[in-house]
Amino acid sequence: METKIFQAEELAYAAELLKRGELVAFPTETVYGLGADALLPESVKQVFQVKGRPSDNPLIVHVADFKMTEPFVDKYHPLTEKIVQHFWPGPLTLIFPIKKNSLSAVVTGGLSTAAFRMPDNKITIDLIKKTEAPLVGPSANTSGKPSPTTAQHVFHDLKGKIAGILDDGATQIGVESTVLDLSGEVPVILRPGAITKEQLEAVLQTEVLLDKHLVKESETPKAPGMKYKHYSPDTPVVMVRANDWEQAIAWAQQEQQRVGMLAGPAVGEKFATEDRYIFEDDTVEAATRGLYSGLRALDEAGQSDVILTQVFEESELGAAYMNRLKKAAGQKYFEKN
């Protein structure tokens, strides 16, 4: 199969392919999604096959407006209207109980709930409208590997496996959306993202819980990205605390390990390593935007035996960054002797 890269003016053709049951990757503000018509179970099955993704993993359903959720949702949480008004379109996925048989079990992972999101990307909103159906959209990459933040990342992973990729440049945020479970009485964040617990609580004026449970391989997750290890390159990743860089690099050299560094300019300028990917600046925003690109670049360069990576405080956006980094590293920090 030839995989075409489409520009915005070719959007109508991309929508036609989706209607025919083909797979087309699309841009969002978070990462690129692997699109299929959510109402065509055979197309959705192809998503799992192409990604090599476990079929128990539920998929997020992408909609062009809130009204598109109505044929599927059985009951909305009382806070839904306030949440949608403040955070949609945007990097926030909402989980609701759904009407029986309204969505295929291939989409829901066999659960009685489903996840919905309205992405903050005009091209993709127009794509959904032209397709005249909601789209599933897991990250458009090989399952378990770093998610794609450019069309070129998607092409690298899925060339020859999907019909096309709608290109809208690099994503602005760089990690997947916050997943908020609204199927119970109390809102619970199942996956942290750019919409933080603090932001949600400020708008809702009520407590929002944070589920820190790591799903084992044998368990069925309620939302994507809940597995213990995920987003991992082939090269081992080790997290390094602020005061441990010197010792970490010395350890790697002693072990004759070629070091790849993923960090901000302050760390990058202080320590020379064989291969480096330096974030745009020292903020957590820059680190979050560059995390997946950096892991991919260092891994694909093949010049490192280990990737040493900068950590950030686990608050606000740092919670999302560290959630992804910990899984990429299999929870492994450099530990002093």
XYZ file of C-alpha atoms in Angstrom:
337
model
C 0.000 0.000 0.000
C 1.206 3.502 -0.829
C 0.930 5.916 2.097
C 0.224 9.458 0.911
C 0.895 12.621 2.904
C -2.047 15.005 2.467
C -2.090 18.772 2.928
C -5.129 20.714 4.175
C -6.465 21.312 0.647
C -6.691 17.523 0.114
C -8.922 17.054 3.149
C -12.006 15.994 1.149
C -10.080 13.096 -0.397
C -8.806 12.025 3.030
C -12.428 11.994 4.278
C -13.482 9.842 1.299
C -10.815 7.299 2.182
C -12.118 7.115 5.762
C -15.679 6.634 4.506
C -14.418 3.722 2.406
C -12.964 2.081 5.502
C -9.339 3.101 4.980
C -7.051 4.413 7.736
C -5.853 8.033 7.692
C -3.660 9.576 10.404
C -4.661 13.054 11.531
C -3.078 15.903 13.525
C -4.229 17.153 16.911
C -2.757 19.599 19.408
C -1.392 16.653 21.438
C -0.054 13.901 19.132
C -1.021 12.497 15.722
C -3.948 10.046 15.794
C -4.548 6.974 13.640
C -7.998 7.621 12.225
C -10.736 5.170 11.308
C -14.511 5.620 11.124
C -15.643 4.683 14.647
C -18.880 3.219 13.232
C -17.095 0.723 10.949
C -15.905 -2.150 13.192
C -13.821 -3.751 10.413
C -11.912 -0.487 9.939
C -11.357 -0.171 13.680
C -9.973 -3.732 13.765
C -7.383 -2.629 11.199
C -6.195 0.047 13.660
C -5.243 -2.656 16.171
C -3.564 -4.750 13.478
C -1.540 -1.846 12.077
C -0.388 -0.651 15.510
C 0.158 -4.108 16.977
C -2.025 -2.872 19.833
C -3.725 -5.196 22.377
C -7.417 -5.438 21.467
C -8.479 -4.976 25.122
C -7.298 -1.355 24.964
C -10.266 1.010 24.508
C -10.013 3.723 21.860
C -10.817 7.425 22.144
C -13.660 8.586 19.903
C -12.930 11.986 18.322
C -15.915 14.234 17.629
C -16.386 17.569 15.857
C -18.755 18.941 18.528
C -20.437 17.874 21.750
C -23.683 16.966 19.959
C -21.884 14.099 18.219
C -21.617 12.282 21.577
C -25.386 12.176 22.126
C -26.215 9.019 20.089
C -23.814 7.047 22.257
C -23.830 8.414 25.821
C -26.343 6.867 28.214
C -25.910 9.362 31.041
C -23.944 12.587 31.401
C -22.288 13.590 34.663
C -23.844 16.737 36.232
C -20.565 18.633 35.667
C -20.363 17.764 31.964
C -21.734 21.047 30.605
C -19.319 23.144 32.658
C -16.359 20.953 31.675
C -17.188 21.024 27.961
C -17.759 24.792 27.953
C -14.339 25.433 29.494
C -12.146 22.717 27.984
C -13.538 21.650 24.590
C -12.091 21.780 22.037
C -8.895 20.864 23.826
C -6.625 18.162 25.270
C -9.275 16.634 27.543
C -10.877 13.222 26.991
C -14.102 12.427 28.855
C -15.328 8.935 29.769
C -19.085 8.350 29.957
C -21.343 5.295 30.366
C -22.748 4.469 26.932
C -25.993 3.074 25.541
C -25.932 -0.676 24.943
C -24.675 -1.588 21.459
C -24.254 2.069 20.481
C -20.551 1.483 19.809
C -18.785 -1.703 18.806
C -16.921 -3.624 21.514
C -13.867 -3.192 19.266
C -13.997 0.538 20.114
C -14.813 0.209 23.818
C -12.599 -2.779 24.655
C -15.806 -4.510 25.746
C -16.440 -1.954 28.504
C -19.777 -0.259 29.253
C -18.061 3.131 28.966
C -16.398 5.024 26.130
C -13.970 7.924 25.863
C -14.719 11.058 23.788
C -12.618 14.048 22.784
C -13.000 17.164 20.639
C -9.463 17.979 19.447
C -8.297 21.586 19.165
C -7.243 21.328 15.532
C -9.334 22.927 12.780
C -8.135 20.597 10.025
C -9.128 17.514 12.003
C -12.472 19.001 13.058
C -13.177 19.623 9.342
C -12.050 16.067 8.545
C -14.537 14.615 11.054
C -17.332 16.786 9.628
C -16.562 15.732 6.050
C -16.368 12.065 7.073
C -19.805 12.527 8.718
C -18.827 10.156 11.527
C -16.736 10.221 14.686
C -13.188 8.880 14.337
C -11.210 6.624 16.615
C -7.727 8.041 16.961
C -5.124 6.245 19.074
C -1.589 7.547 18.612
C -0.440 6.843 15.056
C 2.611 4.757 15.918
C 3.706 1.210 16.635
C 2.070 0.270 19.942
C 4.174 0.894 23.046
C 6.696 3.141 21.265
C 6.987 6.951 21.614
C 3.938 8.675 20.160
C 4.253 10.699 16.924
C 4.312 14.493 17.067
C 4.950 15.061 13.329
C 3.617 13.540 10.111
C 7.159 12.272 9.463
C 7.066 10.244 12.702
C 3.842 8.600 11.503
C 5.337 7.897 8.070
C 8.389 6.297 9.701
C 6.237 3.874 11.725
C 3.289 3.189 9.421
C 4.536 3.680 5.844
C 2.882 1.113 3.583
C 0.357 0.154 6.269
C -2.164 3.026 6.055
C -3.735 5.016 3.200
C -2.608 8.469 4.242
C -1.428 11.058 6.743
C -2.948 14.532 7.041
C -0.001 16.853 7.710
C -0.341 19.941 9.907
C 3.228 20.302 11.129
C 4.477 19.558 14.643
C 1.954 19.288 17.478
C 1.900 22.065 20.089
C 1.630 20.051 23.325
C 3.507 16.845 22.613
C 1.819 14.353 24.989
C -1.614 12.753 24.889
C -4.749 14.322 26.348
C -5.830 14.237 29.969
C -8.379 11.443 30.465
C -11.149 12.316 32.939
C -13.513 9.549 34.021
C -17.039 10.915 34.447
C -18.767 7.539 34.712
C -18.918 7.682 38.524
C -19.950 10.310 41.062
C -16.503 11.869 41.537
C -14.415 12.929 38.503
C -11.191 10.893 38.322
C -8.129 11.589 36.156
C -7.010 8.258 34.683
C -4.216 9.770 32.582
C -2.644 13.189 33.250
C -2.166 15.641 30.387
C -2.047 19.343 29.595
C -5.381 19.955 31.359
C -4.271 19.560 34.958
C -5.991 18.486 38.169
C -5.498 22.057 39.441
C -7.180 23.593 36.377
C -10.136 21.226 36.589
C -10.655 21.846 40.304
C -10.468 25.625 39.803
C -13.271 25.509 37.218
C -15.425 22.832 38.847
C -15.004 24.016 42.455
C -14.891 20.401 43.580
C -12.263 17.743 44.229
C -10.910 15.809 41.246
C -9.189 12.526 42.098
C -6.018 11.254 40.429
C -5.833 7.512 39.780
C -2.178 6.436 40.154
C -2.934 2.757 39.547
C -0.581 1.171 36.986
C -2.359 -1.429 34.886
C -0.604 -4.775 34.517
C -0.345 -6.543 31.150
C -3.087 -8.989 32.197
C -5.574 -6.239 33.126
C -7.994 -4.379 30.867
C -7.366 -0.618 31.118
C -10.291 1.801 31.243
C -8.344 4.353 29.190
C -5.307 4.280 26.887
C -1.789 4.746 28.274
C -2.430 3.167 31.686
C 0.015 0.279 31.297
C 3.096 0.011 33.542
C 5.471 0.360 30.574
C 4.585 2.330 27.453
C 5.962 5.001 25.078
C 9.307 3.145 25.124
C 12.099 3.313 22.527
C 14.268 0.234 21.982
C 17.217 1.950 23.719
C 16.905 1.707 27.540
C 15.813 4.957 29.217
C 16.979 5.977 32.694
C 15.635 9.001 34.578
C 18.199 11.269 36.265
C 17.434 13.578 39.197
C 18.858 17.122 39.135
C 21.851 16.467 41.415
C 22.764 13.077 39.936
C 23.892 13.935 36.392
C 27.621 13.872 37.053
C 27.476 10.505 38.764
C 25.082 9.081 36.175
C 27.389 9.980 33.297
C 30.435 8.703 35.207
C 28.604 5.407 35.846
C 27.753 5.020 32.157
C 31.331 5.720 31.095
C 32.658 3.245 33.648
C 30.264 0.632 32.262
C 31.433 1.582 28.734
C 27.894 2.621 27.827
C 27.449 5.189 25.074
C 25.255 7.931 26.537
C 22.355 9.698 24.864
C 21.108 12.761 26.750
C 17.568 14.132 26.719
C 17.475 17.379 28.699
C 17.154 21.147 28.692
C 19.966 23.560 27.716
C 21.182 24.061 31.305
C 21.983 20.352 31.724
C 23.012 19.909 28.092
C 25.608 22.674 28.207
C 27.116 21.409 31.447
C 27.654 17.763 30.494
C 29.143 16.543 27.219
C 27.772 13.218 25.975
C 28.173 11.238 22.755
C 24.657 12.064 21.550
C 22.222 14.698 22.781
C 18.710 15.967 22.154
C 18.276 19.333 23.847
C 14.842 20.819 24.520
C 14.093 24.343 23.203
C 14.482 25.776 26.706
C 14.511 24.660 30.343
C 10.732 24.796 30.916
C 8.522 21.766 31.440
C 6.443 22.953 28.445
C 9.471 22.613 26.145
C 10.341 19.247 27.686
C 6.803 17.958 27.149
C 6.797 19.119 23.507
C 10.171 17.504 22.893
C 9.901 14.288 24.904
C 8.669 11.905 22.202
C 10.660 13.575 19.408
C 13.800 13.341 21.511
C 13.304 9.689 22.442
C 12.680 8.860 18.791
C 15.681 10.844 17.497
C 18.140 9.324 19.974
C 16.783 5.826 19.444
C 16.845 6.020 15.649
C 20.366 7.509 15.594
C 21.596 4.238 17.106
C 24.547 5.931 18.809
C 23.472 5.333 22.425
C 23.395 2.295 24.693
C 21.366 4.202 27.281
C 19.299 7.405 27.208
C 19.679 9.543 30.358
C 16.679 11.822 30.743
C 15.883 14.914 32.792
C 13.065 14.766 35.340
C 10.684 17.505 36.468
C 8.529 18.084 39.518
C 5.308 16.079 39.313
C 2.864 18.974 39.518
C 0.621 20.577 36.878
C 2.073 19.846 33.391
C 5.034 18.105 35.050
C 2.631 15.341 36.111
C 1.886 14.565 32.450
C 5.560 14.716 31.444
C 6.632 12.419 34.280
C 3.735 10.019 33.680
C 5.003 9.397 30.120
C 8.703 9.447 31.019
C 8.309 6.959 33.881
C 6.588 4.518 31.535
C 9.202 5.057 28.811
C 11.852 4.249 31.435
C 9.956 1.322 32.934
C 9.929 3.393 36.187
C 13.770 3.242 36.374
C 15.770 6.086 37.980
C 19.570 6.277 38.180
C 20.449 5.298 41.735
C 23.737 6.268 43.372
C 25.888 3.471 44.782
